[in-house]
Amino acid sequence: MRGTFITFEGPEGGGKSTHVQELAEQLRAEGRTVLVTREPGGTRLAELIRGLVREEVDDPPVTRSEVLLFLAARAQVVSQVIRPALQRGEWVICDRFADSTFAYQGYGRGVDVARLKDLNDFATEGLKPDLTILLDVPPETSRARLAARQAATATAADRIEQAGEFFHRRLRDGFLELAKAEPSRFVVIDSSGPREEVSAQILKAVHDR
Ligand code: Z5A
């Protein structure tokens, strides 16, 4: 028996972490067994990789290393966490997945997206989400939300958040292009509105599918 695999994608500050938790609670309230995980992360090794790719250092990973680090983290979480849960028939909700590699390293950093798709298939053994919710926000909203959160929590922007305006515009356009190419898998939701409205649209999209 196979479970249901839902991923959340989009630029930073789109509300993925917020809405992943809310959707999980709503589905649990309907009596479903839900496993929540995130990328990069979700296993010991993948969480270590998360720290490595985000830290601001003098010798940051070159783009090829960055790709391989994200894919190594994905291979771990897919084989140790996501596939076993799907095989148990559970619902799995993942905060970011393969489309983040295509958007950030492909559209953002300029790596050939077709090549990334091949490498990603190797890492995931071809696992694809049943539904991908793209929480779309313009870069201005993204920046404003992150600045507010950083001020509230006294934290600094990480290495990837610090990439320039042009990078962030390219990756947002990249996400929208990925969604356009696979309309049966993606639902695009404007996440710049009030949180309750976004949450209701997400639940409706899940029920509709
Ligand atoms: N990355 C990559 O390059 N390649 C890959 O293959 C993968 C990832 C898998 C992961 O960092 C980084 O790795 C990420 C992509 C890259 N790069 N960056 N930068 P992360 O997981 O820490 O970062 P994130 O995924 O971008 O998450 P985030 O910054 O925490 O954003 P979010 O999860 O989308 O949003 P949130 O935390 O739920 O909300 C942000 C704030 O906005 C928060 O204060 C909320 O209370 C507020 N919020 C949320 N919704 C609303 C609404 N509707 N109105 C007002 N305020 C709201």
Coordinates of N, CA and C and ligand atoms in Angstrom, one line a residue:
M1 N 0.8 -1.2 0.0 CA 0.0 0.0 0.0 C 0.9 1.2 0.0
R2 N 0.5 2.2 -0.8 CA 1.3 3.4 -0.9 C 0.6 4.6 -0.3
G3 N 1.4 5.4 0.4 CA 0.9 6.6 1.0 C 0.8 7.8 0.0
T4 N 0.7 9.0 0.6 CA 0.6 10.2 -0.3 C 1.7 11.1 0.0
F5 N 2.4 11.6 -1.0 CA 3.6 12.4 -0.8 C 3.3 13.8 -1.3
I6 N 3.3 14.8 -0.3 CA 3.1 16.2 -0.7 C 4.3 17.0 -0.4
T7 N 4.7 17.9 -1.3 CA 5.9 18.7 -1.0 C 5.4 20.2 -1.1
F8 N 6.1 21.0 -0.3 CA 5.9 22.5 -0.3 C 7.2 23.1 -0.9
E9 N 7.0 24.0 -1.8 CA 8.1 24.7 -2.5 C 7.8 26.2 -2.5
G10 N 8.9 26.9 -2.9 CA 8.8 28.4 -3.1 C 9.9 29.1 -2.5
P11 N 9.9 30.4 -2.8 CA 11.0 31.3 -2.3 C 11.0 31.3 -0.8
E12 N 12.0 31.8 -0.2 CA 12.1 32.0 1.3 C 11.0 32.9 1.8
G13 N 10.5 32.7 2.9 CA 9.5 33.6 3.5 C 8.1 33.4 2.9
G14 N 7.9 32.3 2.1 CA 6.6 32.1 1.5 C 5.6 31.5 2.5
G15 N 6.1 31.0 3.7 CA 5.3 30.4 4.7 C 5.2 28.9 4.6
K16 N 6.2 28.3 4.0 CA 6.3 26.8 3.9 C 6.2 26.2 5.2
S17 N 7.2 26.6 6.1 CA 7.2 25.9 7.4 C 5.9 26.1 8.2
T18 N 5.4 27.3 8.1 CA 4.1 27.6 8.8 C 3.0 26.7 8.3
H19 N 2.9 26.6 6.9 CA 1.7 25.8 6.4 C 1.9 24.3 6.3
V20 N 3.2 23.9 6.3 CA 3.4 22.4 6.5 C 2.9 22.0 7.8
Q21 N 3.2 22.7 8.9 CA 2.7 22.3 10.2 C 1.1 22.4 10.2
E22 N 0.6 23.5 9.7 CA -0.9 23.6 9.7 C -1.6 22.5 9.0
L23 N -1.1 22.2 7.8 CA -1.7 21.1 7.0 C -1.6 19.8 7.7
A24 N -0.4 19.5 8.3 CA -0.3 18.3 9.0 C -1.3 18.2 10.2
E25 N -1.5 19.3 10.9 CA -2.5 19.2 12.0 C -3.9 19.0 11.5
Q26 N -4.2 19.7 10.3 CA -5.6 19.5 9.8 C -5.8 18.0 9.3
L27 N -4.8 17.5 8.7 CA -4.9 16.1 8.2 C -5.0 15.1 9.4
R28 N -4.2 15.4 10.4 CA -4.3 14.5 11.6 C -5.6 14.6 12.3
A29 N -6.2 15.8 12.2 CA -7.5 15.9 12.8 C -8.6 15.1 12.0
E30 N -8.3 14.9 10.8 CA -9.2 14.0 9.9 C -8.9 12.5 10.1
G31 N -7.9 12.2 11.0 CA -7.6 10.8 11.3 C -6.5 10.2 10.5
R32 N -5.8 11.0 9.8 CA -4.7 10.4 9.0 C -3.4 10.4 9.7
T33 N -2.5 9.5 9.3 CA -1.2 9.4 9.9 C -0.3 10.2 9.0
V34 N 0.4 11.3 9.6 CA 1.1 12.2 8.8 C 2.6 12.3 9.3
L35 N 3.5 12.2 8.4 CA 4.9 12.4 8.8 C 5.4 13.7 8.1
V36 N 6.0 14.5 9.0 CA 6.5 15.8 8.4 C 8.0 15.7 8.4
T37 N 8.6 16.2 7.3 CA 10.1 16.2 7.3 C 10.5 17.5 6.5
R38 N 11.8 17.7 6.3 CA 12.2 18.9 5.6 C 13.5 18.6 4.9
E39 N 13.8 19.5 3.9 CA 15.0 19.4 3.1 C 15.7 20.7 3.1
P40 N 17.1 20.7 3.2 CA 17.8 19.5 3.5 C 17.6 19.2 5.0
G41 N 17.6 18.0 5.3 CA 17.4 17.6 6.7 C 16.6 16.3 6.9
G42 N 16.1 16.0 8.1 CA 15.3 14.9 8.3 C 16.0 13.6 8.7
T43 N 17.3 13.6 8.6 CA 18.1 12.5 9.2 C 19.3 13.1 9.8
R44 N 20.1 12.3 10.5 CA 21.3 12.9 11.2 C 22.2 13.5 10.2
L45 N 22.6 12.6 9.1 CA 23.5 13.1 8.1 C 23.0 14.3 7.3
A46 N 21.7 14.2 7.0 CA 21.1 15.3 6.2 C 21.0 16.6 7.0
E47 N 20.8 16.5 8.3 CA 20.8 17.7 9.1 C 22.2 18.3 9.2
L48 N 23.3 17.4 9.2 CA 24.7 17.9 9.2 C 24.9 18.7 7.9
I49 N 24.4 18.1 6.8 CA 24.6 18.8 5.5 C 23.9 20.1 5.5
R50 N 22.7 20.2 6.1 CA 22.0 21.4 6.2 C 22.8 22.5 6.8
G51 N 23.5 22.2 7.9 CA 24.4 23.2 8.6 C 25.5 23.6 7.6
L52 N 26.1 22.6 6.9 CA 27.2 23.0 6.0 C 26.8 23.9 4.8
V53 N 25.6 23.6 4.2 CA 25.3 24.4 3.1 C 24.8 25.8 3.4
R54 N 24.3 26.0 4.6 CA 23.8 27.3 5.0 C 24.7 28.2 5.6
E55 N 25.9 27.7 6.2 CA 26.7 28.5 7.0 C 27.5 29.5 6.1
E56 N 27.7 30.7 6.7 CA 28.4 31.8 6.0 C 29.9 31.6 6.3
V57 N 30.7 31.1 5.3 CA 32.1 30.9 5.5 C 32.9 31.5 4.5
D58 N 34.3 31.6 4.7 CA 35.2 32.2 3.7 C 35.3 31.4 2.5
D59 N 35.2 30.0 2.6 CA 35.3 29.1 1.5 C 34.1 28.3 1.2
P60 N 33.0 29.0 0.7 CA 31.7 28.4 0.5 C 31.8 27.3 -0.6
P61 N 30.9 26.3 -0.5 CA 31.0 25.2 -1.6 C 30.9 25.8 -3.0
V62 N 31.6 25.2 -3.9 CA 31.4 25.6 -5.3 C 30.1 25.0 -5.7
T63 N 29.6 25.6 -6.8 CA 28.2 25.2 -7.2 C 28.0 23.7 -7.4
R64 N 29.0 23.0 -8.0 CA 28.9 21.5 -8.1 C 28.8 20.8 -6.8
S65 N 29.6 21.3 -5.8 CA 29.6 20.7 -4.5 C 28.2 20.9 -3.9
E66 N 27.7 22.2 -4.1 CA 26.4 22.5 -3.5 C 25.4 21.6 -4.0
V67 N 25.4 21.3 -5.3 CA 24.4 20.4 -5.9 C 24.5 19.0 -5.2
L68 N 25.7 18.6 -5.2 CA 25.9 17.2 -4.7 C 25.6 17.1 -3.2
L69 N 25.8 18.1 -2.4 CA 25.5 18.1 -1.0 C 23.9 18.0 -0.8
F70 N 23.2 18.9 -1.6 CA 21.7 18.8 -1.5 C 21.2 17.4 -1.9
L71 N 21.9 16.8 -2.9 CA 21.4 15.5 -3.4 C 21.8 14.4 -2.4
A72 N 22.9 14.5 -1.8 CA 23.3 13.5 -0.8 C 22.3 13.6 0.4
A73 N 21.9 14.8 0.8 CA 20.9 14.9 1.9 C 19.6 14.3 1.4
R74 N 19.3 14.5 0.2 CA 18.0 14.0 -0.3 C 18.0 12.4 -0.4
A75 N 19.1 11.9 -0.8 CA 19.2 10.4 -0.9 C 19.0 9.8 0.5
Q76 N 19.5 10.5 1.5 CA 19.4 9.9 2.9 C 17.9 10.0 3.3
V77 N 17.3 11.2 3.2 CA 16.0 11.3 3.7 C 15.0 10.5 2.9
V78 N 15.2 10.3 1.6 CA 14.3 9.5 0.8 C 14.4 8.1 1.3
S79 N 15.6 7.5 1.4 CA 15.7 6.1 1.7 C 15.4 5.8 3.1
Q80 N 15.7 6.7 4.1 CA 15.6 6.4 5.5 C 14.3 6.8 6.1
V81 N 13.6 7.8 5.5 CA 12.4 8.4 6.1 C 11.2 8.4 5.2
I82 N 11.4 8.9 4.0 CA 10.2 9.2 3.1 C 9.6 7.9 2.6
R83 N 10.5 7.1 1.9 CA 10.0 5.8 1.3 C 9.4 4.9 2.3
P84 N 10.1 4.7 3.5 CA 9.5 3.7 4.5 C 8.1 4.2 4.9
A85 N 7.9 5.5 5.1 CA 6.6 6.0 5.6 C 5.6 5.8 4.5
L86 N 6.0 6.1 3.2 CA 5.0 5.8 2.1 C 4.6 4.4 2.0
Q87 N 5.6 3.5 2.2 CA 5.4 2.1 2.1 C 4.4 1.6 3.3
R88 N 4.5 2.4 4.4 CA 3.5 2.1 5.5 C 2.1 2.6 5.2
G89 N 2.0 3.4 4.1 CA 0.7 3.9 3.7 C 0.4 5.3 4.4
E90 N 1.5 5.9 4.9 CA 1.3 7.2 5.6 C 1.3 8.4 4.6
W91 N 0.8 9.6 5.1 CA 1.0 10.8 4.4 C 2.3 11.4 4.8
V92 N 3.1 11.8 3.8 CA 4.4 12.5 4.0 C 4.3 13.9 3.5
I93 N 4.6 14.9 4.4 CA 4.7 16.2 3.9 C 6.1 16.7 4.1
C94 N 6.7 17.2 3.0 CA 8.1 17.6 3.0 C 8.3 19.1 2.7
D95 N 9.0 19.8 3.6 CA 9.2 21.2 3.4 C 10.5 21.3 2.5
R96 N 10.2 21.6 1.2 CA 11.2 21.6 0.1 C 11.5 20.2 -0.3
F97 N 11.8 20.0 -1.7 CA 12.2 18.7 -2.2 C 13.0 19.1 -3.5
A98 N 12.8 18.2 -4.5 CA 13.7 18.3 -5.7 C 13.5 19.6 -6.5
D99 N 12.3 20.2 -6.5 CA 12.1 21.4 -7.2 C 12.9 22.6 -6.7
S100 N 13.3 22.5 -5.4 CA 14.2 23.5 -4.9 C 15.6 23.4 -5.5
T101 N 16.0 22.2 -5.8 CA 17.3 22.1 -6.5 C 17.2 22.6 -7.9
F102 N 16.1 22.3 -8.6 CA 15.9 22.8 -10.0 C 15.8 24.4 -10.0
A103 N 15.1 24.9 -9.0 CA 15.0 26.4 -9.0 C 16.3 27.1 -8.5
Y104 N 16.8 26.6 -7.3 CA 18.0 27.4 -6.8 C 19.3 27.1 -7.5
Q105 N 19.6 25.8 -7.7 CA 20.8 25.5 -8.4 C 20.7 25.6 -9.9
G106 N 19.5 25.3 -10.4 CA 19.3 25.4 -11.9 C 19.0 26.8 -12.3
Y107 N 17.8 27.3 -12.0 CA 17.5 28.7 -12.5 C 18.3 29.7 -11.8
G108 N 18.6 29.5 -10.5 CA 19.3 30.5 -9.7 C 20.8 30.5 -10.0
R109 N 21.5 29.4 -10.0 CA 22.9 29.3 -10.1 C 23.4 29.0 -11.6
G110 N 22.4 28.6 -12.4 CA 22.7 28.4 -13.8 C 23.1 27.0 -14.2
V111 N 22.9 26.0 -13.3 CA 23.3 24.6 -13.7 C 22.1 24.1 -14.6
D112 N 22.5 23.3 -15.6 CA 21.6 22.8 -16.6 C 20.5 22.0 -15.9
V113 N 19.2 22.4 -16.1 CA 18.1 21.8 -15.3 C 17.9 20.3 -15.7
A114 N 18.1 20.0 -17.0 CA 17.9 18.6 -17.4 C 18.9 17.7 -16.7
R115 N 20.1 18.2 -16.6 CA 21.2 17.4 -15.9 C 20.8 17.2 -14.4
L116 N 20.3 18.3 -13.9 CA 19.9 18.2 -12.4 C 18.8 17.2 -12.3
K117 N 17.9 17.1 -13.2 CA 16.8 16.1 -13.1 C 17.4 14.7 -13.2
D118 N 18.4 14.5 -14.0 CA 19.0 13.1 -14.1 C 19.7 12.8 -12.8
L119 N 20.4 13.7 -12.2 CA 21.1 13.5 -11.0 C 20.1 13.3 -9.8
N120 N 19.1 14.1 -9.9 CA 18.0 13.9 -8.8 C 17.4 12.5 -8.9
D121 N 17.1 12.0 -10.1 CA 16.5 10.7 -10.2 C 17.4 9.6 -9.6
F122 N 18.8 9.8 -9.8 CA 19.7 8.9 -9.1 C 19.5 9.0 -7.6
A123 N 19.5 10.2 -7.1 CA 19.4 10.4 -5.6 C 18.1 9.8 -5.0
T124 N 17.0 10.0 -5.8 CA 15.7 9.6 -5.2 C 15.2 8.3 -5.7
E125 N 15.9 7.7 -6.6 CA 15.5 6.5 -7.3 C 14.1 6.7 -7.9
G126 N 14.0 7.9 -8.5 CA 12.8 8.3 -9.3 C 11.5 8.6 -8.5
L127 N 11.7 8.8 -7.1 CA 10.5 9.2 -6.4 C 10.0 10.6 -6.7
K128 N 8.7 10.7 -7.0 CA 8.1 12.0 -7.3 C 6.9 12.3 -6.3
P129 N 6.8 13.6 -6.0 CA 5.6 13.9 -5.2 C 4.3 13.7 -5.9
D130 N 3.2 13.4 -5.1 CA 1.9 13.3 -5.7 C 1.3 14.7 -6.0
L131 N 1.7 15.6 -5.1 CA 1.2 17.0 -5.1 C 2.3 17.9 -4.6
T132 N 2.5 19.0 -5.4 CA 3.5 20.0 -4.9 C 2.8 21.3 -4.8
I133 N 2.8 21.9 -3.6 CA 2.2 23.2 -3.4 C 3.3 24.3 -3.4
L134 N 3.1 25.1 -4.4 CA 4.1 26.2 -4.6 C 3.5 27.4 -4.0
L135 N 4.1 27.9 -2.9 CA 3.7 29.1 -2.2 C 4.5 30.2 -2.8
D136 N 3.8 31.0 -3.6 CA 4.5 32.0 -4.4 C 4.4 33.4 -3.7
V137 N 5.5 34.0 -3.5 CA 5.5 35.4 -3.0 C 6.5 36.2 -3.8
P138 N 6.2 37.5 -4.0 CA 7.2 38.4 -4.7 C 8.4 38.6 -3.8
P139 N 9.6 38.9 -4.4 CA 10.8 39.0 -3.6 C 10.7 40.1 -2.5
E140 N 9.9 41.2 -2.7 CA 9.7 42.2 -1.7 C 9.1 41.7 -0.5
T141 N 8.0 40.8 -0.6 CA 7.3 40.2 0.5 C 8.2 39.3 1.2
S142 N 9.0 38.5 0.4 CA 9.9 37.5 1.0 C 10.9 38.3 1.9
R143 N 11.5 39.3 1.3 CA 12.5 40.1 2.1 C 11.9 40.7 3.3
A144 N 10.7 41.2 3.2 CA 10.1 41.9 4.4 C 9.9 40.9 5.5
R145 N 9.3 39.7 5.1 CA 9.0 38.7 6.2 C 10.3 38.2 6.8
L146 N 11.4 38.0 6.0 CA 12.6 37.5 6.6 C 13.2 38.5 7.5
A147 N 13.2 39.8 7.1 CA 13.7 40.8 7.9 C 13.0 40.9 9.3
A148 N 11.7 40.8 9.2 CA 10.9 40.9 10.4 C 11.3 39.7 11.3
R149 N 11.4 38.5 10.7 CA 11.7 37.3 11.6 C 13.1 37.4 12.1
Q150 N 14.1 38.0 11.3 CA 15.4 38.1 11.8 C 15.5 39.1 13.0
A151 N 14.7 40.2 12.9 CA 14.7 41.2 13.9 C 14.1 40.6 15.2
A152 N 13.0 39.8 15.0 CA 12.3 39.2 16.2 C 13.1 38.2 16.9
T153 N 14.0 37.4 16.1 CA 14.7 36.3 16.7 C 16.2 36.6 16.8
A154 N 16.6 37.9 16.5 CA 18.0 38.3 16.6 C 18.9 37.4 15.8
T155 N 18.5 36.9 14.6 CA 19.4 36.1 13.8 C 19.8 36.8 12.5
A156 N 20.8 36.3 11.8 CA 21.3 36.9 10.6 C 20.8 36.1 9.4
A157 N 20.8 36.7 8.2 CA 20.5 35.9 7.0 C 21.6 34.8 6.8
D158 N 21.1 33.6 6.3 CA 22.2 32.6 6.0 C 22.8 32.8 4.6
R159 N 23.7 32.0 4.2 CA 24.5 32.2 3.0 C 23.6 32.3 1.8
I160 N 22.6 31.4 1.7 CA 21.7 31.4 0.5 C 20.8 32.6 0.5
E161 N 20.3 32.9 1.7 CA 19.4 34.1 1.8 C 20.1 35.4 1.3
Q162 N 21.4 35.4 1.5 CA 22.2 36.6 1.2 C 22.4 36.8 -0.3
A163 N 22.1 35.8 -1.1 CA 22.3 35.9 -2.6 C 21.4 37.1 -3.1
G164 N 21.9 37.8 -4.1 CA 21.3 39.1 -4.5 C 19.9 39.0 -5.1
E165 N 19.4 40.2 -5.3 CA 18.0 40.4 -5.8 C 17.8 39.6 -7.2
F166 N 18.8 39.7 -8.1 CA 18.6 39.1 -9.4 C 18.5 37.6 -9.2
F167 N 19.3 37.0 -8.3 CA 19.2 35.5 -8.1 C 17.8 35.2 -7.6
H168 N 17.2 36.0 -6.6 CA 15.9 35.7 -6.1 C 14.8 35.8 -7.1
R169 N 15.0 36.8 -8.0 CA 14.0 36.9 -9.1 C 14.0 35.7 -10.0
R170 N 15.2 35.3 -10.4 CA 15.4 34.2 -11.3 C 14.8 32.9 -10.7
L171 N 15.0 32.7 -9.4 CA 14.5 31.4 -8.8 C 13.0 31.5 -8.6
R172 N 12.5 32.6 -8.4 CA 11.0 32.7 -8.3 C 10.4 32.4 -9.7
D173 N 11.0 33.0 -10.8 CA 10.5 32.7 -12.1 C 10.7 31.2 -12.4
G174 N 11.8 30.6 -11.9 CA 12.1 29.2 -12.2 C 11.0 28.3 -11.6
F175 N 10.6 28.6 -10.3 CA 9.5 27.9 -9.7 C 8.3 27.9 -10.5
L176 N 7.9 29.1 -11.0 CA 6.7 29.3 -11.8 C 6.8 28.5 -13.1
E177 N 8.0 28.5 -13.7 CA 8.1 27.8 -14.9 C 8.0 26.3 -14.7
L178 N 8.6 25.8 -13.6 CA 8.5 24.3 -13.2 C 7.0 24.0 -13.1
A179 N 6.2 24.9 -12.4 CA 4.8 24.6 -12.1 C 4.0 24.6 -13.5
K180 N 4.4 25.5 -14.3 CA 3.7 25.5 -15.6 C 3.9 24.2 -16.4
A181 N 5.1 23.7 -16.3 CA 5.5 22.5 -17.1 C 4.8 21.2 -16.6
E182 N 4.3 21.3 -15.3 CA 3.7 20.1 -14.7 C 2.4 20.4 -14.0
P183 N 1.4 20.9 -14.7 CA 0.2 21.4 -14.0 C -0.5 20.3 -13.2
S184 N -0.3 19.1 -13.6 CA -1.1 18.0 -12.9 C -0.5 17.8 -11.5
R185 N 0.8 18.1 -11.3 CA 1.4 17.9 -10.0 C 1.4 19.1 -9.1
F186 N 1.5 20.3 -9.8 CA 1.6 21.6 -9.0 C 0.3 22.2 -8.7
V187 N 0.2 22.9 -7.6 CA -0.8 23.9 -7.3 C -0.1 25.1 -6.9
V188 N -0.3 26.2 -7.6 CA 0.4 27.5 -7.2 C -0.6 28.3 -6.4
I189 N -0.1 28.7 -5.2 CA -1.0 29.5 -4.3 C -0.2 30.8 -4.0
D190 N -1.0 31.9 -4.2 CA -0.4 33.2 -3.8 C -0.3 33.3 -2.3
S191 N 0.9 33.4 -1.8 CA 1.0 33.3 -0.3 C 1.3 34.7 0.3
S192 N 1.0 35.8 -0.5 CA 1.2 37.1 0.1 C 0.0 37.6 0.9
G193 N -1.1 36.9 0.8 CA -2.3 37.3 1.5 C -2.3 36.8 3.0
P194 N -3.4 37.0 3.7 CA -3.5 36.6 5.1 C -3.3 35.1 5.3
R195 N -2.7 34.7 6.4 CA -2.3 33.3 6.6 C -3.5 32.4 6.6
E196 N -4.6 32.8 7.2 CA -5.8 31.9 7.2 C -6.3 31.6 5.8
E197 N -6.3 32.6 5.0 CA -6.8 32.4 3.6 C -5.9 31.4 2.8
V198 N -4.6 31.6 3.0 CA -3.6 30.7 2.4 C -3.8 29.3 2.8
S199 N -4.0 29.2 4.1 CA -4.2 27.8 4.7 C -5.5 27.2 4.2
A200 N -6.5 27.9 4.0 CA -7.8 27.4 3.5 C -7.6 26.9 2.1
Q201 N -6.9 27.7 1.3 CA -6.6 27.3 -0.1 C -5.8 26.1 -0.2
I202 N -4.8 25.9 0.7 CA -4.0 24.7 0.7 C -4.9 23.5 1.0
L203 N -5.7 23.6 2.0 CA -6.5 22.4 2.4 C -7.5 22.0 1.3
K204 N -8.0 23.1 0.6 CA -8.9 22.8 -0.5 C -8.2 22.1 -1.6
A205 N -6.9 22.6 -1.9 CA -6.2 21.9 -3.0 C -5.9 20.5 -2.7
V206 N -5.6 20.2 -1.4 CA -5.3 18.8 -1.1 C -6.6 17.9 -1.2
H207 N -7.7 18.5 -0.7 CA -9.0 17.7 -0.8 C -9.4 17.5 -2.3
D208 N -9.2 18.6 -3.1 CA -9.6 18.5 -4.5 C -8.8 17.4 -5.2
R209 N -7.5 17.2 -4.8 CA -6.7 16.1 -5.5 C -7.0 14.8 -4.9
Ligands
Z5A1 N1 17.9 24.8 -1.0 C1 18.6 24.8 -2.2 O1 19.3 25.7 -2.6 N2 18.5 23.6 -2.9 C2 17.8 22.5 -2.5 O2 17.8 21.5 -3.2 C3 17.1 22.6 -1.3 C4 17.2 23.8 -0.5 C5 16.3 21.5 -0.8 C6 16.8 26.0 3.1 O3 16.7 26.8 4.1 C7 17.7 26.7 2.0 O4 18.2 25.7 1.2 C8 16.8 27.5 1.2 C9 16.8 26.9 -0.2 C10 18.0 26.1 -0.2 N3 17.5 28.8 1.0 N4 17.4 29.8 1.4 N5 17.6 30.9 1.6 P1 15.5 26.9 5.1 O5 14.7 25.7 5.1 O6 15.9 27.4 6.4 O7 14.7 28.1 4.4 P2 13.4 28.2 3.7 O8 13.0 26.9 3.2 O9 13.6 29.3 2.7 O10 12.4 28.6 4.8 P3 12.1 30.0 5.5 O11 13.0 31.1 5.2 O12 11.9 29.7 6.9 O13 10.7 30.3 4.8 P4 9.3 29.6 4.9 O14 9.4 28.3 5.6 O15 8.8 29.6 3.5 O16 8.4 30.6 5.7 P5 7.9 30.5 7.2 O17 9.1 30.3 8.1 O18 6.7 29.7 7.4 O19 7.5 32.0 7.3 C11 8.4 33.1 7.3 C12 7.9 34.3 8.1 O20 6.7 34.8 7.5 C13 7.5 33.8 9.5 O21 7.8 34.8 10.4 C14 5.9 33.7 9.4 O22 5.3 33.9 10.6 C15 5.6 34.7 8.4 N6 4.4 34.4 7.6 C16 4.1 33.2 7.0 N7 3.0 33.3 6.3 C17 2.6 34.6 6.4 C18 1.4 35.3 5.9 N8 0.5 34.7 5.1 N9 1.3 36.6 6.2 C19 2.3 37.2 7.0 N10 3.4 36.6 7.5 C20 3.5 35.3 7.2

